Tab-separated table of C-alpha atoms in Angstrom:
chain	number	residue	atom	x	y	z
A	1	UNK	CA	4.651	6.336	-11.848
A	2	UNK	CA	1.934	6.605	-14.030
A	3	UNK	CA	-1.355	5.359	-13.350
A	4	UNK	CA	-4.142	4.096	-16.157
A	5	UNK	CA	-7.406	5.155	-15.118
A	6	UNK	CA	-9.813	2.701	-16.697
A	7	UNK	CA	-12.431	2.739	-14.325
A	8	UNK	CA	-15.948	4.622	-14.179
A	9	UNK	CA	-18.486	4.022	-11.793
A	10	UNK	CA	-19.866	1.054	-12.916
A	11	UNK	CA	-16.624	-0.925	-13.241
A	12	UNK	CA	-16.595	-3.693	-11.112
A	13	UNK	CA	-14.786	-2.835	-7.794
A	14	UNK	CA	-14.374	-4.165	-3.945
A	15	UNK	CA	-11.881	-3.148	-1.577
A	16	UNK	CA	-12.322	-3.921	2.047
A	17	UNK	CA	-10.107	-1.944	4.377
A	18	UNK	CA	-8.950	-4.027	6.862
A	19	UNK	CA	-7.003	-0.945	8.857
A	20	UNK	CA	-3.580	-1.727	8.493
A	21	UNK	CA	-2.930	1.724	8.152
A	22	UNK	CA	-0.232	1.100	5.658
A	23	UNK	CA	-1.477	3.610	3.204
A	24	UNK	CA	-0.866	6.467	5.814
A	25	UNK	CA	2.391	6.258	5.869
A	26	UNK	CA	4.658	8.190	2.996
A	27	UNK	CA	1.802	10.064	1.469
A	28	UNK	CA	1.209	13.971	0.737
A	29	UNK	CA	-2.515	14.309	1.236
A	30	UNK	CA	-3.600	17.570	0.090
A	31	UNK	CA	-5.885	19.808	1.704
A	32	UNK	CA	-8.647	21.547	-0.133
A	33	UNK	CA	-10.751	23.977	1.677
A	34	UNK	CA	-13.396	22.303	2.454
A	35	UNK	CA	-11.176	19.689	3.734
A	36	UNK	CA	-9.740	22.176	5.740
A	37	UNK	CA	-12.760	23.141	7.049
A	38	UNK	CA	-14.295	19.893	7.766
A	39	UNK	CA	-10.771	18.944	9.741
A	40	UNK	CA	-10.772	22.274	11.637
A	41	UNK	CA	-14.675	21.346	13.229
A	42	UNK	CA	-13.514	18.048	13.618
A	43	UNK	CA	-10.785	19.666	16.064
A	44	UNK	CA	-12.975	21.977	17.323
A	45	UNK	CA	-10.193	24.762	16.156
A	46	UNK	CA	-10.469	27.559	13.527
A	47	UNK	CA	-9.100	27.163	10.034
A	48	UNK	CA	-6.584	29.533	10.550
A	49	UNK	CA	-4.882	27.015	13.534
A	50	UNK	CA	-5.871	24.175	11.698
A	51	UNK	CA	-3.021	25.809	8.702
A	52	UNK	CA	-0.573	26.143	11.250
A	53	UNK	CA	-0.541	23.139	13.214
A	54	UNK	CA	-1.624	20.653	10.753
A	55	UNK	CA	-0.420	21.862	7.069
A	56	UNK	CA	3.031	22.546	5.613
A	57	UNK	CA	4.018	23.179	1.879
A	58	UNK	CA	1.871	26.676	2.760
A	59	UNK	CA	-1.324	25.259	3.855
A	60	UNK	CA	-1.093	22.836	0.750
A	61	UNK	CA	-0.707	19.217	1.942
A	62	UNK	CA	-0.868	17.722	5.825
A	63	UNK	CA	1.902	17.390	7.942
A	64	UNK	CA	3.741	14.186	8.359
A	65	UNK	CA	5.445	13.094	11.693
A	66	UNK	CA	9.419	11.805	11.625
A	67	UNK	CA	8.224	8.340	11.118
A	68	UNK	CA	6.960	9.276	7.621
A	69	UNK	CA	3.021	9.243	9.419
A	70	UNK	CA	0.081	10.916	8.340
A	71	UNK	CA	0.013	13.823	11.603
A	72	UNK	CA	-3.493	12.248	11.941
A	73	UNK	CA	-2.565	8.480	12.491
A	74	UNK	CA	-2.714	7.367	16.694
A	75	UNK	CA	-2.515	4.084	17.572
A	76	UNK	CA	-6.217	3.661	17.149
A	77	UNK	CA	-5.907	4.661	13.177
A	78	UNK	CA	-6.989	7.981	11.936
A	79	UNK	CA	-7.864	9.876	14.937
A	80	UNK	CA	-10.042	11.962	12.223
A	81	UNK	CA	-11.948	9.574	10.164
A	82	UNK	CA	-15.436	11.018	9.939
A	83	UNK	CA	-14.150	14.095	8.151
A	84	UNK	CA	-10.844	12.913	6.500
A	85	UNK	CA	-9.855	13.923	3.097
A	86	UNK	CA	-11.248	13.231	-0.067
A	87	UNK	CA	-7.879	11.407	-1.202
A	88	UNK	CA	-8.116	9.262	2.099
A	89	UNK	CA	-11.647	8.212	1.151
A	90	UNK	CA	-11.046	7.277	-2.236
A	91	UNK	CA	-8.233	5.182	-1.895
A	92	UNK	CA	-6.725	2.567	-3.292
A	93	UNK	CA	-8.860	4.434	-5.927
A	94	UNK	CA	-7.816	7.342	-7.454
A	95	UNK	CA	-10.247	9.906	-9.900
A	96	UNK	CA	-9.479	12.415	-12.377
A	97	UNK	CA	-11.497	14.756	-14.338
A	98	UNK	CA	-10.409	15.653	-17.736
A	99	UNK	CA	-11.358	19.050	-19.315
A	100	UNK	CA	-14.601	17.905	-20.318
A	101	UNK	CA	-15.165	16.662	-17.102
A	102	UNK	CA	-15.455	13.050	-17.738
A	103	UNK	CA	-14.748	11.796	-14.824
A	104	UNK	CA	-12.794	8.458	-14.720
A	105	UNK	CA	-10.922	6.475	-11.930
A	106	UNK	CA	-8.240	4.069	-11.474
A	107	UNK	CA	-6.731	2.098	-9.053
A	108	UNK	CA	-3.225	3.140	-7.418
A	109	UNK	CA	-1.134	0.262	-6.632
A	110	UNK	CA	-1.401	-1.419	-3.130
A	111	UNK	CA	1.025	-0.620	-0.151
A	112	UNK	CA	3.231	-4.457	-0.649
A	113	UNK	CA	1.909	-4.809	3.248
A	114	UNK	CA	-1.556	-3.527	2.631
A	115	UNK	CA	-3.951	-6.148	4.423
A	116	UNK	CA	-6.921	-4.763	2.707
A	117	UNK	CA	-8.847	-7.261	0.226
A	118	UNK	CA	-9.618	-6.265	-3.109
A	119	UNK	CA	-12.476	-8.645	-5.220
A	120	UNK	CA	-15.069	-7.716	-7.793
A	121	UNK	CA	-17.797	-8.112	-6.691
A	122	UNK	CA	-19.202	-4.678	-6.226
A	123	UNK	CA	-18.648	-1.471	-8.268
A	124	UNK	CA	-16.659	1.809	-7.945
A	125	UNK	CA	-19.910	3.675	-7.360
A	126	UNK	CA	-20.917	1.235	-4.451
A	127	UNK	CA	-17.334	1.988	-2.963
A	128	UNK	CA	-17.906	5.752	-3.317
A	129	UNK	CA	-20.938	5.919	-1.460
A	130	UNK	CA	-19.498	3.966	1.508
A	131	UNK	CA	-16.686	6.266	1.459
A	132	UNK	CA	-19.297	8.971	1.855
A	133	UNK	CA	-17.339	10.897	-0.721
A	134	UNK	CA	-20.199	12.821	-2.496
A	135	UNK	CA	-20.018	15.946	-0.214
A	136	UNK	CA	-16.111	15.750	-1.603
A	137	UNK	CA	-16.855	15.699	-4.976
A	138	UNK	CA	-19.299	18.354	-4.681
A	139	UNK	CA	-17.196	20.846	-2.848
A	140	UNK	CA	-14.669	20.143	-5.291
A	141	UNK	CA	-16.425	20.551	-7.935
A	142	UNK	CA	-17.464	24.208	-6.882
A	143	UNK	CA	-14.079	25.477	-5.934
A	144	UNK	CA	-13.073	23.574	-9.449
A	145	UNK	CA	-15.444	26.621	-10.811
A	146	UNK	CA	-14.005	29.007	-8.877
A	147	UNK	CA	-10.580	27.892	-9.915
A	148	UNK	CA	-11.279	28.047	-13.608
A	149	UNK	CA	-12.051	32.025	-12.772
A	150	UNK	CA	-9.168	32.504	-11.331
A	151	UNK	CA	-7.137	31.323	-14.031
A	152	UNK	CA	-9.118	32.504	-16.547
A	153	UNK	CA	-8.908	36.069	-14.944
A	154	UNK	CA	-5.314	35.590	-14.391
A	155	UNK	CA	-4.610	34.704	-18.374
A	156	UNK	CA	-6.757	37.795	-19.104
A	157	UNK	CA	-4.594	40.162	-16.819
A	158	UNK	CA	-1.418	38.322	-18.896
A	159	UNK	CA	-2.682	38.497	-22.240
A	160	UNK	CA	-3.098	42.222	-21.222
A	161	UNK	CA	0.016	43.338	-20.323
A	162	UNK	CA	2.223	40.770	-21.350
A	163	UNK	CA	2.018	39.815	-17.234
A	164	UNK	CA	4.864	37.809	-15.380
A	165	UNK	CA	6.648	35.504	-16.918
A	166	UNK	CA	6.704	31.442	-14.983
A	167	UNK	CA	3.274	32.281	-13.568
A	168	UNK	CA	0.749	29.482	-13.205
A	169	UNK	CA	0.414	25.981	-10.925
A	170	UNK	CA	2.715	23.703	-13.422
A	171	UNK	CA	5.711	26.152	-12.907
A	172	UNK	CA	5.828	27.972	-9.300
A	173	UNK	CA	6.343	24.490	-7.886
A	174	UNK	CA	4.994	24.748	-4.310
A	175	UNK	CA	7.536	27.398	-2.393
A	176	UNK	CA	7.327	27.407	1.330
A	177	UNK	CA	10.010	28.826	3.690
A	178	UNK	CA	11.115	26.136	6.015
A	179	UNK	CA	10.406	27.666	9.092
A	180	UNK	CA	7.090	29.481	9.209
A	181	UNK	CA	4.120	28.313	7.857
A	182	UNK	CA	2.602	30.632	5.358
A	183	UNK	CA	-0.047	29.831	3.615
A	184	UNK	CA	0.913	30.155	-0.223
A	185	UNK	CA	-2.861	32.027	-0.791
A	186	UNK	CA	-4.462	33.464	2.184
A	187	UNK	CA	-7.529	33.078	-0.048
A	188	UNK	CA	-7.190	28.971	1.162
A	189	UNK	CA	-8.337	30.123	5.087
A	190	UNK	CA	-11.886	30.095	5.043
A	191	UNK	CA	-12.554	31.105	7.862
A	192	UNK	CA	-10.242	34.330	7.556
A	193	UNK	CA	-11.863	34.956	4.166
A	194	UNK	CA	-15.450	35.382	5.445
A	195	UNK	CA	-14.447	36.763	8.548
A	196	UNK	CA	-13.521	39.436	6.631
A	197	UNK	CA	-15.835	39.555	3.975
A	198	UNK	CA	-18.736	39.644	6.597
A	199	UNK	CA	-16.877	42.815	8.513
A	200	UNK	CA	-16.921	44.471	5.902
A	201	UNK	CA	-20.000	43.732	5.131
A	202	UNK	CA	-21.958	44.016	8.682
A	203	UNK	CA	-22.863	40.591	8.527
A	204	UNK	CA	-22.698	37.356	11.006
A	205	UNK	CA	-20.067	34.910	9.693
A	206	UNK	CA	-22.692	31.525	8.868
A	207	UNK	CA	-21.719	28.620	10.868
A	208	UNK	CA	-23.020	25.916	8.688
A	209	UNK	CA	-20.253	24.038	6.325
A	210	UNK	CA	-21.993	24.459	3.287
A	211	UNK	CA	-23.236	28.341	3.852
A	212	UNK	CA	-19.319	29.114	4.486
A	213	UNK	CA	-17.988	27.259	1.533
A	214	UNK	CA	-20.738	29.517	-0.445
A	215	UNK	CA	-20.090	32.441	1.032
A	216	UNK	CA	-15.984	31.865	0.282
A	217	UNK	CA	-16.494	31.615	-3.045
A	218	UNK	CA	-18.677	34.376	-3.083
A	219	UNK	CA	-16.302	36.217	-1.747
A	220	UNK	CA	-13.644	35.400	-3.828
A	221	UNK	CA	-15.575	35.768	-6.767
A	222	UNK	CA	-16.264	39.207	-5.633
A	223	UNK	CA	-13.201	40.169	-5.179
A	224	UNK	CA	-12.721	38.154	-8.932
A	225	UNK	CA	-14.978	40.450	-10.473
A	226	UNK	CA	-13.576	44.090	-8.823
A	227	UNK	CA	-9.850	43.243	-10.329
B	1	UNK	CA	-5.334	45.287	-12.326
B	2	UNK	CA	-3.075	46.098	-9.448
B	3	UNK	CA	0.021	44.668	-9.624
B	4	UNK	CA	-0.482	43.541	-5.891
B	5	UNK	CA	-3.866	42.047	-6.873
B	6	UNK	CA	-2.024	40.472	-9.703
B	7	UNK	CA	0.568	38.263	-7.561
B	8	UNK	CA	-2.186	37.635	-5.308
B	9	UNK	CA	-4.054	36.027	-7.879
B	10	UNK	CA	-1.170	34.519	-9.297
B	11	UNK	CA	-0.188	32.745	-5.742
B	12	UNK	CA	-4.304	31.727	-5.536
B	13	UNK	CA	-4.076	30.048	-8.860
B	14	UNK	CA	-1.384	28.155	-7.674
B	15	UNK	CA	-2.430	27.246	-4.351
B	16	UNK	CA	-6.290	26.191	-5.677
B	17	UNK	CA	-5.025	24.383	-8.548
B	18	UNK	CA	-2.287	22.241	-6.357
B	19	UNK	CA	-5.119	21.489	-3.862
B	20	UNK	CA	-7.505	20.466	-6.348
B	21	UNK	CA	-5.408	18.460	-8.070
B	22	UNK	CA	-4.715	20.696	-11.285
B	23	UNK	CA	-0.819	20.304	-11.263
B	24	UNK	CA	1.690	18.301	-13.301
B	25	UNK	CA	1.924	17.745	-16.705
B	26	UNK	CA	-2.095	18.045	-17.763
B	27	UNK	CA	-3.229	21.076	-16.157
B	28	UNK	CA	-6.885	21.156	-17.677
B	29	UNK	CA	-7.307	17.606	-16.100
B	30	UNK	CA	-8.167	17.797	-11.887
B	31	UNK	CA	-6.471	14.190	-10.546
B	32	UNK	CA	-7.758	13.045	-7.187
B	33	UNK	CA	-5.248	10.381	-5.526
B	34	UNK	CA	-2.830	9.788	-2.770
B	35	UNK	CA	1.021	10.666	-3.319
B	36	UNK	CA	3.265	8.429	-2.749
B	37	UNK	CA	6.035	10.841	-2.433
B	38	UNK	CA	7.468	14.476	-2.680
B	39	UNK	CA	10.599	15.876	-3.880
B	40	UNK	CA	12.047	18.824	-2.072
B	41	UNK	CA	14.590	21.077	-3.171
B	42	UNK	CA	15.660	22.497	0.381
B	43	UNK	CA	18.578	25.259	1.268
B	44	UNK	CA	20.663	25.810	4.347
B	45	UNK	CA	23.471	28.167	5.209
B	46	UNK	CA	26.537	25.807	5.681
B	47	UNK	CA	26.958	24.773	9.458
B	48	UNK	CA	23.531	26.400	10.133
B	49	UNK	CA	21.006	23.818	11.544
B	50	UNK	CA	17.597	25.837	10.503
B	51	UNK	CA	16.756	25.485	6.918
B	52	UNK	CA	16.054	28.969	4.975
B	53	UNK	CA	13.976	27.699	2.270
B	54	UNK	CA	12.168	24.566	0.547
B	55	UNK	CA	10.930	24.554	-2.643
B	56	UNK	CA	8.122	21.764	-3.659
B	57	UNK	CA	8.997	20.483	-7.205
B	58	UNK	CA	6.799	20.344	-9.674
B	59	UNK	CA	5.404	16.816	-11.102
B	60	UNK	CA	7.256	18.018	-15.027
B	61	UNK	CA	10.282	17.185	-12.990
B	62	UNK	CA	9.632	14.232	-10.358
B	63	UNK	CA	8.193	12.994	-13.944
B	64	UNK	CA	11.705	13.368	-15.429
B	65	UNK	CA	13.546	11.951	-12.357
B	66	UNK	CA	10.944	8.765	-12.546
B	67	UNK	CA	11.916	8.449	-16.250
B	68	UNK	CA	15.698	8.255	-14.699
B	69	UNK	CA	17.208	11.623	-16.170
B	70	UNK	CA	20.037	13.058	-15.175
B	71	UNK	CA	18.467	16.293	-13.866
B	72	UNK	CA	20.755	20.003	-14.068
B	73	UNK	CA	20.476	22.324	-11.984
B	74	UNK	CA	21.286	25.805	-12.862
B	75	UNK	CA	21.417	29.453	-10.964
B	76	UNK	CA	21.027	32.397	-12.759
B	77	UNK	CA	21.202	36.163	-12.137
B	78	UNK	CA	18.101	37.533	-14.538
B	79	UNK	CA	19.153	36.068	-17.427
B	80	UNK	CA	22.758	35.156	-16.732
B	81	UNK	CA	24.205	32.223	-15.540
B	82	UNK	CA	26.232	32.035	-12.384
B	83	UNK	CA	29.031	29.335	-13.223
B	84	UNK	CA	30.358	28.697	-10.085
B	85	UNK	CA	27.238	29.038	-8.177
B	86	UNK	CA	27.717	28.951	-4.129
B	87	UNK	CA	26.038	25.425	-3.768
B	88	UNK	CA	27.707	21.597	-2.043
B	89	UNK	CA	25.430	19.456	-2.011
B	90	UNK	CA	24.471	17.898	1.672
């Protein structure tokens, strides 16, 4: 199912939600960490719990209930709306970023039940900020960063020693045992990540979003630049 | 580089790049939408109820199955093939 993304931000654009809740059923919504994190205040829980209860596909994408639900969806709708995920937000719009990140956005095709209306009378940047996405896109774009480190790190280490072979996102496929919940990189938990990076370093663990998200990546990138 | 460091940063890679959207067949490109669906390779012991293992695959192949290939599945022992591999398919 390909999808043309044709959009930018000044393409003309309305969608008015009218809470059907069709488009939470059937879906894998993945969880970044700053999703994760946003979710786990939300719940008043720790990041850590939030993995296990909430996640599967190793901390990767949200649960779903038997009924093919979002684990989020009561019978009041999303029972975590203020802090929901960026994919949640965006919808029936979807974005990608291409390597030159041009950033471009198209728009997925309607559940056939979906109440909500779509017109064009507004624009894709008008529906972004009422989706309060910017936070999102900002958090994304600094693990994004991060990400590119990795990998690039990661290509150096194979380069070097002729590394594993069928390494890399496109080709492990997402492996999860069944039972258990492992996260597939611890480095996802950030609230285990600073928790430990702060021990070690004699330091209080910030409680503000954005100080944790920077001090994860720090930490990471630390870690990044020791290997 | 350790070699533990190594498959740590090989399993981060993965996980960061599937949560931010860098999967499937352009990995430069980050895509930000809702999935419709999943596909699931999953194993059980015959007659056992709890599954051992499940195995997310990636978008090269829900890509293929969308474009309505016949998909083969194949189990090898390091680089032989098993021909009567101990699979029945549930």
């Amino acid at each position: 199912m390909s999808l043309a993304f044709e959009l930018d931000r000044e393409s003309p654009f309305s969608f008015i939600c009218k809470a059907c809740s069709k488009c939470c059923y059937q879906k894998a919504i993945k969880v970044a960490p700053y999703e994760a994190l946003r979710l786990s205040r939300n719940l008043g829980i720790t990041t850590t719990e939030f993995f296990d209860t909430y996640t599967e596909g190793g901390g990767t994408f949200l649960k779903i209930k038997p009924d093919m639900s979002c684990i989020f969806l009561s019978n009041q709708g999303c029972s975590v709306h203020p802090d929901r995920p960026l994919v949640c937000r965006l919808y029936p719009l979807a974005q990608t970023i291409d390597a030159e990140g041009k950033e471009r956005f198209g728009k997925m095709p309607p559940h056939p039940d979906c109440r909500g209306v779509y017109n064009k009378d507004s624009t894709v940047e008008d529906y972004l900020k009422s989706q309060e996405v910017a936070p999102y896109l900002r958090m994304e774009k600094r693990y994004t960063a991060l990400y590119r480190k990795m990998e690039t790190k990661l290509a150096h280490f194979k380069n070097e020693t002729n590394g594993f072979e069928q390494v890399g996102p496109d080709n492990v496929g997402n492996a999860t045992e069944v039972s258990g919940q492992a996260l597939h990189s611890p480095l996802l938990d950030i609230d285990v990540t600073i928790e430990s990076y702060c021990k070690k370093h004699g330091t209080k663990p910030p409680v503000n979003l954005e100080e944790m998200v920077t001090l994860h990546i720090k930490s990471i990138e630390d870690w990044l630049n020791k290997l | 580089m350790k070699r533990r460091d190594a498959m740590k940063l090989t399993a981060a890679v993965a996980a960061f790049g599937s949560v931010l959207g860098f999967t499937g067949l352009s990995a430069s490109s980050s895509v930000q939408r809702l999935k419709w669906e999943r596909f699931y390779l999953k194993f059980w012991i015959e007659g056992q109820q709890n599954g051992m293992y499940s195995f997310q695959l990636p978008n090269t192949i829900v890509n293929a199955i969308h474009q309505k290939n016949k998909i083969l599945i194949k189990l090898y022992r390091n680089d032989s093939q098993i021909h009567t591999p101990p699979f029945s398919w549930g």
